[in-house]
Coordinates of N, CA and C in Angstrom, one line a residue:
E1 N 37.6 90.0 83.8 CA 38.7 90.8 84.2 C 39.6 89.9 85.2
Q2 N 40.9 89.8 84.9 CA 41.8 89.0 85.7 C 42.5 89.9 86.7
S3 N 42.5 89.4 88.0 CA 43.1 90.2 89.0 C 44.7 90.0 88.9
L4 N 45.4 91.1 89.3 CA 46.8 91.1 89.3 C 47.4 90.6 90.6
Q5 N 46.5 90.4 91.6 CA 46.9 89.9 92.9 C 47.2 88.4 92.8
M6 N 48.5 88.1 93.2 CA 48.9 86.7 93.1 C 48.4 85.9 94.3
V7 N 48.4 86.5 95.4 CA 48.1 85.7 96.7 C 46.9 86.5 97.4
K8 N 45.9 85.8 97.6 CA 44.7 86.4 98.3 C 45.1 86.8 99.7
P9 N 44.5 87.9 100.2 CA 44.9 88.5 101.5 C 44.8 87.5 102.7
F10 N 43.8 86.6 102.7 CA 43.7 85.7 103.8 C 44.9 84.7 103.8
R11 N 45.7 84.6 102.7 CA 46.9 83.7 102.7 C 48.2 84.4 103.0
W12 N 48.2 85.8 103.1 CA 49.4 86.5 103.3 C 50.2 86.1 104.5
N13 N 49.6 85.7 105.5 CA 50.4 85.3 106.7 C 50.6 83.8 106.9
F14 N 50.4 83.1 105.8 CA 50.8 81.7 105.9 C 52.3 81.5 106.2
A15 N 52.6 80.5 106.8 CA 54.0 80.2 107.2 C 54.9 79.8 106.0
S16 N 54.3 79.4 104.9 CA 55.0 78.9 103.8 C 54.3 79.2 102.5
T17 N 55.0 79.2 101.4 CA 54.4 79.4 100.1 C 54.0 78.1 99.4
V18 N 54.3 77.0 100.1 CA 54.0 75.7 99.6 C 52.5 75.6 99.3
D19 N 52.2 75.1 98.1 CA 50.8 74.9 97.7 C 50.0 76.1 97.5
L20 N 50.6 77.3 97.4 CA 49.9 78.5 97.1 C 49.7 78.6 95.5
P21 N 48.5 78.9 95.1 CA 48.4 78.9 93.6 C 49.0 80.2 93.0
N22 N 49.4 80.1 91.8 CA 49.9 81.2 91.0 C 51.3 81.7 91.4
M23 N 52.0 80.9 92.2 CA 53.3 81.3 92.6 C 54.3 80.7 91.7
P24 N 55.3 81.5 91.3 CA 56.4 80.9 90.4 C 57.2 79.8 91.1
G25 N 57.7 78.9 90.4 CA 58.5 77.8 90.9 C 59.8 78.3 91.4
P26 N 60.6 77.4 92.0 CA 61.9 77.8 92.5 C 62.8 78.1 91.3
L27 N 63.8 78.9 91.5 CA 64.8 79.3 90.5 C 65.6 78.0 90.1
D28 N 66.0 77.9 88.9 CA 66.8 76.7 88.5 C 68.2 77.1 88.6
V29 N 68.7 77.3 89.8 CA 70.1 77.7 90.1 C 70.7 76.7 91.1
P30 N 71.8 76.2 90.8 CA 72.4 75.3 91.7 C 72.8 76.0 93.0
P31 N 72.6 75.4 94.1 CA 73.0 76.0 95.4 C 74.5 76.1 95.5
L32 N 75.0 77.1 96.2 CA 76.4 77.2 96.5 C 76.7 76.6 97.8
A33 N 77.9 76.0 97.9 CA 78.3 75.4 99.2 C 78.7 76.6 100.2
A34 N 78.6 76.3 101.5 CA 78.9 77.3 102.5 C 80.4 77.7 102.3
G35 N 80.6 79.0 102.2 CA 82.0 79.5 102.0 C 82.4 79.7 100.6
D36 N 81.5 79.3 99.6 CA 81.9 79.6 98.2 C 82.0 81.1 98.0
I37 N 83.0 81.5 97.3 CA 83.2 82.9 97.0 C 82.4 83.2 95.7
I38 N 81.5 84.2 95.8 CA 80.7 84.6 94.6 C 81.5 85.6 93.7
Q39 N 82.2 86.5 94.4 CA 83.0 87.5 93.6 C 84.0 88.1 94.6
S40 N 85.1 88.5 94.1 CA 86.1 89.2 94.9 C 86.9 90.2 94.1
W41 N 87.5 91.1 94.7 CA 88.4 92.0 94.0 C 89.4 92.6 95.1
T42 N 90.5 93.2 94.6 CA 91.5 93.8 95.5 C 91.0 95.2 95.8
T43 N 91.0 95.6 97.0 CA 90.6 97.0 97.4 C 91.9 97.7 97.6
T44 N 92.2 98.6 96.6 CA 93.5 99.4 96.6 C 93.4 100.5 97.6
D45 N 92.2 101.0 97.9 CA 92.0 102.1 98.8 C 91.5 101.8 100.2
N46 N 91.5 100.5 100.5 CA 91.2 100.0 101.8 C 92.4 99.2 102.4
S47 N 93.0 99.7 103.4 CA 94.2 99.0 104.0 C 93.7 97.8 104.8
S48 N 92.5 97.9 105.4 CA 92.0 96.9 106.3 C 90.5 96.7 106.1
P49 N 90.1 96.1 105.0 CA 88.6 96.0 104.7 C 87.9 95.2 105.8
W50 N 86.9 95.8 106.3 CA 86.1 95.1 107.4 C 84.7 95.5 107.3
G51 N 83.8 94.6 106.9 CA 82.4 94.9 106.8 C 82.0 95.5 105.5
L52 N 80.9 95.0 105.0 CA 80.4 95.6 103.7 C 78.9 95.6 103.7
S53 N 78.3 96.5 102.9 CA 76.9 96.6 102.7 C 76.6 96.9 101.3
V54 N 75.5 96.4 100.8 CA 75.1 96.6 99.4 C 74.0 97.6 99.4
D55 N 74.2 98.7 98.7 CA 73.3 99.8 98.5 C 72.3 99.4 97.4
Y56 N 71.2 98.9 97.7 CA 70.3 98.3 96.7 C 69.6 99.4 95.8
N57 N 69.7 100.7 96.3 CA 69.2 101.8 95.5 C 70.1 102.2 94.4
D58 N 71.4 102.1 94.6 CA 72.4 102.5 93.6 C 73.1 101.3 93.0
S59 N 72.8 100.1 93.5 CA 73.6 98.9 93.1 C 75.1 99.1 93.2
T60 N 75.5 99.5 94.4 CA 76.9 99.7 94.7 C 77.2 98.9 96.0
I61 N 78.4 98.8 96.3 CA 78.9 98.1 97.5 C 79.8 99.0 98.4
W62 N 79.5 99.1 99.6 CA 80.2 100.0 100.5 C 81.1 99.1 101.4
V63 N 82.4 99.4 101.5 CA 83.3 98.5 102.3 C 84.0 99.5 103.3
G64 N 83.9 99.1 104.6 CA 84.6 99.8 105.6 C 86.0 99.5 105.7
D65 N 86.8 100.5 106.1 CA 88.2 100.3 106.4 C 88.4 100.4 107.9
G66 N 88.2 99.3 108.6 CA 88.1 99.3 110.0 C 89.3 99.6 110.8
W67 N 90.3 98.9 110.7 CA 91.5 99.1 111.5 C 92.6 99.8 110.7
G68 N 92.2 100.6 109.8 CA 93.1 101.4 109.0 C 92.8 102.9 109.1
A69 N 92.1 103.3 108.0 CA 91.9 104.7 107.9 C 90.6 105.2 108.5
N70 N 89.8 104.3 109.1 CA 88.5 104.6 109.6 C 87.6 105.4 108.6
V71 N 87.4 104.7 107.4 CA 86.7 105.3 106.4 C 85.8 104.3 105.7
I72 N 84.8 104.7 105.0 CA 83.9 103.7 104.3 C 84.0 104.2 102.8
N73 N 84.3 103.2 101.9 CA 84.5 103.5 100.5 C 83.4 102.8 99.7
E74 N 83.0 103.4 98.6 CA 81.9 102.9 97.7 C 82.6 102.3 96.4
Y75 N 82.1 101.1 96.0 CA 82.6 100.4 94.8 C 81.4 100.0 93.9
G76 N 81.7 99.9 92.6 CA 80.7 99.3 91.7 C 80.7 97.8 91.9
T77 N 79.8 97.1 91.3 CA 79.7 95.7 91.5 C 80.9 94.9 90.9
D78 N 81.7 95.6 90.1 CA 82.9 95.0 89.5 C 84.1 95.3 90.3
G79 N 83.9 96.0 91.4 CA 85.1 96.4 92.3 C 85.8 97.7 92.0
T80 N 85.2 98.4 91.0 CA 85.8 99.7 90.7 C 85.4 100.8 91.7
P81 N 86.3 101.5 92.3 CA 86.0 102.6 93.2 C 85.1 103.6 92.5
T82 N 84.1 104.1 93.2 CA 83.2 105.1 92.6 C 83.8 106.5 92.9
G83 N 84.6 106.6 93.8 CA 85.2 107.9 94.2 C 84.5 108.5 95.5
R84 N 83.4 107.9 95.9 CA 82.7 108.3 97.1 C 83.3 107.6 98.3
S85 N 83.6 108.3 99.3 CA 84.1 107.8 100.6 C 83.8 108.8 101.7
Y86 N 83.6 108.3 102.9 CA 83.3 109.1 104.1 C 84.1 108.6 105.3
P87 N 84.6 109.6 106.1 CA 85.3 109.1 107.3 C 84.3 108.7 108.4
F88 N 84.7 107.8 109.2 CA 83.9 107.5 110.4 C 84.1 108.6 111.4
T89 N 83.3 109.6 111.5 CA 83.6 110.8 112.3 C 83.4 110.5 113.8
W90 N 82.8 109.4 114.2 CA 82.7 109.1 115.6 C 84.0 108.5 116.2
S91 N 85.0 108.3 115.4 CA 86.3 107.8 115.8 C 86.2 106.6 116.7
P92 N 85.9 105.4 116.1 CA 85.8 104.2 116.9 C 87.2 103.8 117.4
A93 N 87.2 103.4 118.6 CA 88.5 103.1 119.3 C 89.2 101.9 118.6
S94 N 88.5 100.9 118.3 CA 89.1 99.7 117.7 C 88.6 99.4 116.3
G95 N 88.0 100.4 115.7 CA 87.5 100.3 114.3 C 86.1 99.9 114.2
P96 N 85.4 100.3 113.1 CA 84.1 99.8 112.9 C 84.1 98.4 112.4
A97 N 83.1 97.6 112.6 CA 83.0 96.3 112.1 C 82.1 96.2 110.9
D98 N 81.1 95.4 111.0 CA 80.2 95.1 109.9 C 79.3 96.3 109.6
E99 N 78.6 96.2 108.5 CA 77.6 97.2 108.1 C 76.4 96.6 107.6
A100 N 75.3 97.3 107.5 CA 74.0 96.8 107.0 C 73.3 98.0 106.3
F101 N 72.7 97.7 105.2 CA 71.9 98.7 104.4 C 70.5 98.6 104.8
N102 N 69.9 99.7 105.3 CA 68.5 99.8 105.6 C 67.7 100.2 104.4
I103 N 67.1 99.3 103.7 CA 66.4 99.6 102.5 C 65.2 100.5 102.7
N104 N 64.7 100.5 103.9 CA 63.5 101.4 104.2 C 63.9 102.8 104.3
T105 N 65.1 103.1 104.7 CA 65.6 104.5 104.8 C 66.6 104.9 103.8
G106 N 67.2 103.9 103.1 CA 68.2 104.1 102.1 C 69.6 104.5 102.8
T107 N 69.8 104.1 104.0 CA 71.0 104.5 104.7 C 71.8 103.2 105.1
I108 N 73.1 103.4 105.4 CA 74.0 102.4 105.8 C 74.1 102.6 107.3
W109 N 74.2 101.5 108.0 CA 74.5 101.5 109.4 C 75.8 100.7 109.7
A110 N 76.7 101.3 110.4 CA 78.0 100.7 110.7 C 78.1 100.4 112.1
M111 N 78.6 99.2 112.5 CA 78.8 98.8 113.8 C 80.1 99.3 114.4
D112 N 80.0 100.0 115.5 CA 81.2 100.5 116.2 C 81.8 99.4 117.1
V113 N 83.0 99.4 117.3 CA 83.7 98.4 118.1 C 84.6 99.1 119.1
G114 N 84.3 98.9 120.4 CA 85.2 99.4 121.4 C 85.0 100.8 121.9
S115 N 84.2 101.6 121.3 CA 83.9 103.0 121.8 C 82.6 103.0 122.5
D116 N 81.5 103.3 121.7 CA 80.2 103.3 122.3 C 79.4 102.0 122.0
N117 N 79.9 101.1 121.1 CA 79.3 99.9 120.7 C 77.9 100.1 120.1
C118 N 77.7 101.2 119.5 CA 76.4 101.6 118.9 C 76.5 101.3 117.4
I119 N 75.4 101.4 116.6 CA 75.5 101.4 115.2 C 75.3 102.8 114.8
H120 N 76.0 103.3 113.8 CA 76.0 104.7 113.3 C 75.5 104.8 111.9
E121 N 74.6 105.7 111.6 CA 74.0 105.9 110.3 C 74.9 106.7 109.4
I122 N 75.0 106.2 108.1 CA 75.7 106.9 107.1 C 74.8 107.0 105.9
D123 N 74.6 108.3 105.4 CA 73.8 108.5 104.2 C 74.7 108.4 103.0
P124 N 74.4 107.5 102.1 CA 75.3 107.4 100.9 C 75.5 108.7 100.1
A125 N 74.6 109.6 100.2 CA 74.8 110.9 99.5 C 75.6 111.9 100.2
S126 N 75.7 111.8 101.6 CA 76.3 112.9 102.3 C 77.2 112.5 103.5
G127 N 77.2 111.2 103.9 CA 78.1 110.8 104.9 C 77.4 110.5 106.2
V128 N 78.2 110.5 107.3 CA 77.7 110.2 108.6 C 76.7 111.3 109.0
T129 N 75.6 110.8 109.5 CA 74.5 111.7 109.9 C 74.5 112.2 111.3
G130 N 75.1 111.4 112.2 CA 75.1 111.7 113.6 C 74.1 110.8 114.3
N131 N 73.2 110.2 113.6 CA 72.2 109.3 114.2 C 72.9 108.0 114.6
K132 N 72.4 107.4 115.7 CA 73.0 106.2 116.1 C 71.9 105.4 116.9
I133 N 72.1 104.1 117.0 CA 71.2 103.2 117.7 C 72.1 102.5 118.7
C134 N 71.8 102.5 120.0 CA 72.7 101.9 121.0 C 72.0 100.9 121.9
P135 N 71.9 99.7 121.4 CA 71.3 98.6 122.2 C 72.2 98.3 123.4
A136 N 71.6 97.8 124.5 CA 72.4 97.6 125.7 C 73.1 96.2 125.6
F137 N 74.0 96.1 124.7 CA 74.8 94.9 124.6 C 75.8 94.8 125.8
M138 N 76.1 93.7 126.2 CA 77.0 93.5 127.3 C 78.5 93.5 126.8
T139 N 78.6 93.4 125.5 CA 80.0 93.4 124.9 C 79.9 94.0 123.5
S140 N 81.0 94.3 122.9 CA 80.9 94.8 121.5 C 80.5 93.7 120.5
M141 N 79.9 94.1 119.5 CA 79.4 93.2 118.4 C 80.3 93.4 117.2
R142 N 80.3 92.4 116.3 CA 81.1 92.4 115.1 C 80.2 92.3 113.8
G143 N 79.2 91.5 113.8 CA 78.4 91.3 112.6 C 77.1 92.1 112.7
L144 N 76.5 92.5 111.6 CA 75.3 93.3 111.6 C 74.5 93.0 110.3
A145 N 73.2 92.8 110.5 CA 72.3 92.5 109.4 C 71.0 93.3 109.7
Y146 N 70.2 93.6 108.6 CA 69.0 94.3 108.8 C 67.8 93.5 108.1
D147 N 66.7 93.5 108.8 CA 65.5 92.8 108.2 C 64.5 93.9 107.9
P148 N 64.3 94.2 106.6 CA 63.3 95.3 106.3 C 61.9 94.9 106.6
A149 N 61.5 93.6 106.6 CA 60.1 93.2 106.9 C 59.7 93.6 108.3
T150 N 60.6 93.4 109.2 CA 60.3 93.7 110.7 C 60.9 95.0 111.2
D151 N 61.7 95.6 110.3 CA 62.5 96.9 110.7 C 63.3 96.6 112.0
T152 N 64.0 95.5 112.0 CA 64.9 95.1 113.1 C 66.3 94.8 112.6
Y153 N 67.2 94.8 113.5 CA 68.6 94.5 113.2 C 69.0 93.3 114.0
F154 N 70.0 92.6 113.4 CA 70.6 91.5 114.1 C 72.1 91.8 114.2
A155 N 72.7 91.6 115.5 CA 74.1 91.8 115.7 C 74.6 90.6 116.4
G156 N 75.8 90.2 116.0 CA 76.5 89.0 116.7 C 77.9 89.3 116.9
S157 N 78.5 88.5 117.8 CA 79.9 88.7 118.2 C 80.5 87.4 118.6
W158 N 81.8 87.3 118.4 CA 82.5 86.1 118.9 C 82.8 86.3 120.4
N159 N 82.5 87.5 121.0 CA 82.7 87.7 122.4 C 81.7 86.9 123.3
D160 N 80.5 87.0 122.9 CA 79.4 86.3 123.7 C 78.8 85.1 122.9
L161 N 79.2 84.9 121.7 CA 78.7 83.8 120.9 C 77.2 83.8 120.8
M162 N 76.6 85.0 120.7 CA 75.2 85.2 120.6 C 74.8 86.1 119.4
I163 N 73.6 85.9 118.9 CA 73.0 86.8 117.9 C 71.9 87.5 118.6
H164 N 71.9 88.8 118.6 CA 70.9 89.7 119.2 C 70.1 90.4 118.2
Q165 N 68.8 90.3 118.4 CA 67.8 91.0 117.5 C 67.4 92.3 118.3
F166 N 67.4 93.4 117.6 CA 67.0 94.7 118.3 C 66.2 95.6 117.3
A167 N 65.3 96.4 117.9 CA 64.5 97.3 117.2 C 65.2 98.5 116.8
S168 N 64.7 99.3 115.9 CA 65.3 100.6 115.5 C 65.4 101.6 116.6
D169 N 64.8 101.4 117.7 CA 65.0 102.3 118.8 C 66.0 101.8 119.8
G170 N 66.6 100.6 119.5 CA 67.7 100.0 120.3 C 67.2 99.0 121.3
T171 N 65.9 98.8 121.4 CA 65.3 97.7 122.3 C 65.8 96.4 121.9
I172 N 66.4 95.6 122.7 CA 66.8 94.2 122.4 C 65.5 93.4 122.5
L173 N 65.3 92.6 121.5 CA 64.0 91.8 121.4 C 64.3 90.4 121.9

């Protein structure tokens, strides 16, 4: 009987997959140069697109309208609006910035700029939930990413030229 387990448990925490048996080889895809555009489209319903997140559950893309209508709009991967959009009900002073999709919860988190400088949760099915995470940043952040393996977020800004890692409870790590 053949085991379906590809990597033995004692090897799970190895720093690299180099020399692990039964692992597939690298994909035969040419690397893209930094700044290469993979895909783009005109957003007719976003006056000031700022920040995006990919909803891996629905295979859609959410784009925030930061310094315009303070709304987030959903698009198909071809750029076609799906018709779903939600207002940023916390009324950011200078607009929301980047967004990140939390695959563990299935929610989008949007970075506030200039109001409370927190990240705010948006449920793709119903809109802003009222939940927020407020790390003690010394200045507002612009970029946001989520790491599902560690359940942590990364935020960065041109204001302090730093990338900050923080836990889901807001603790800066």
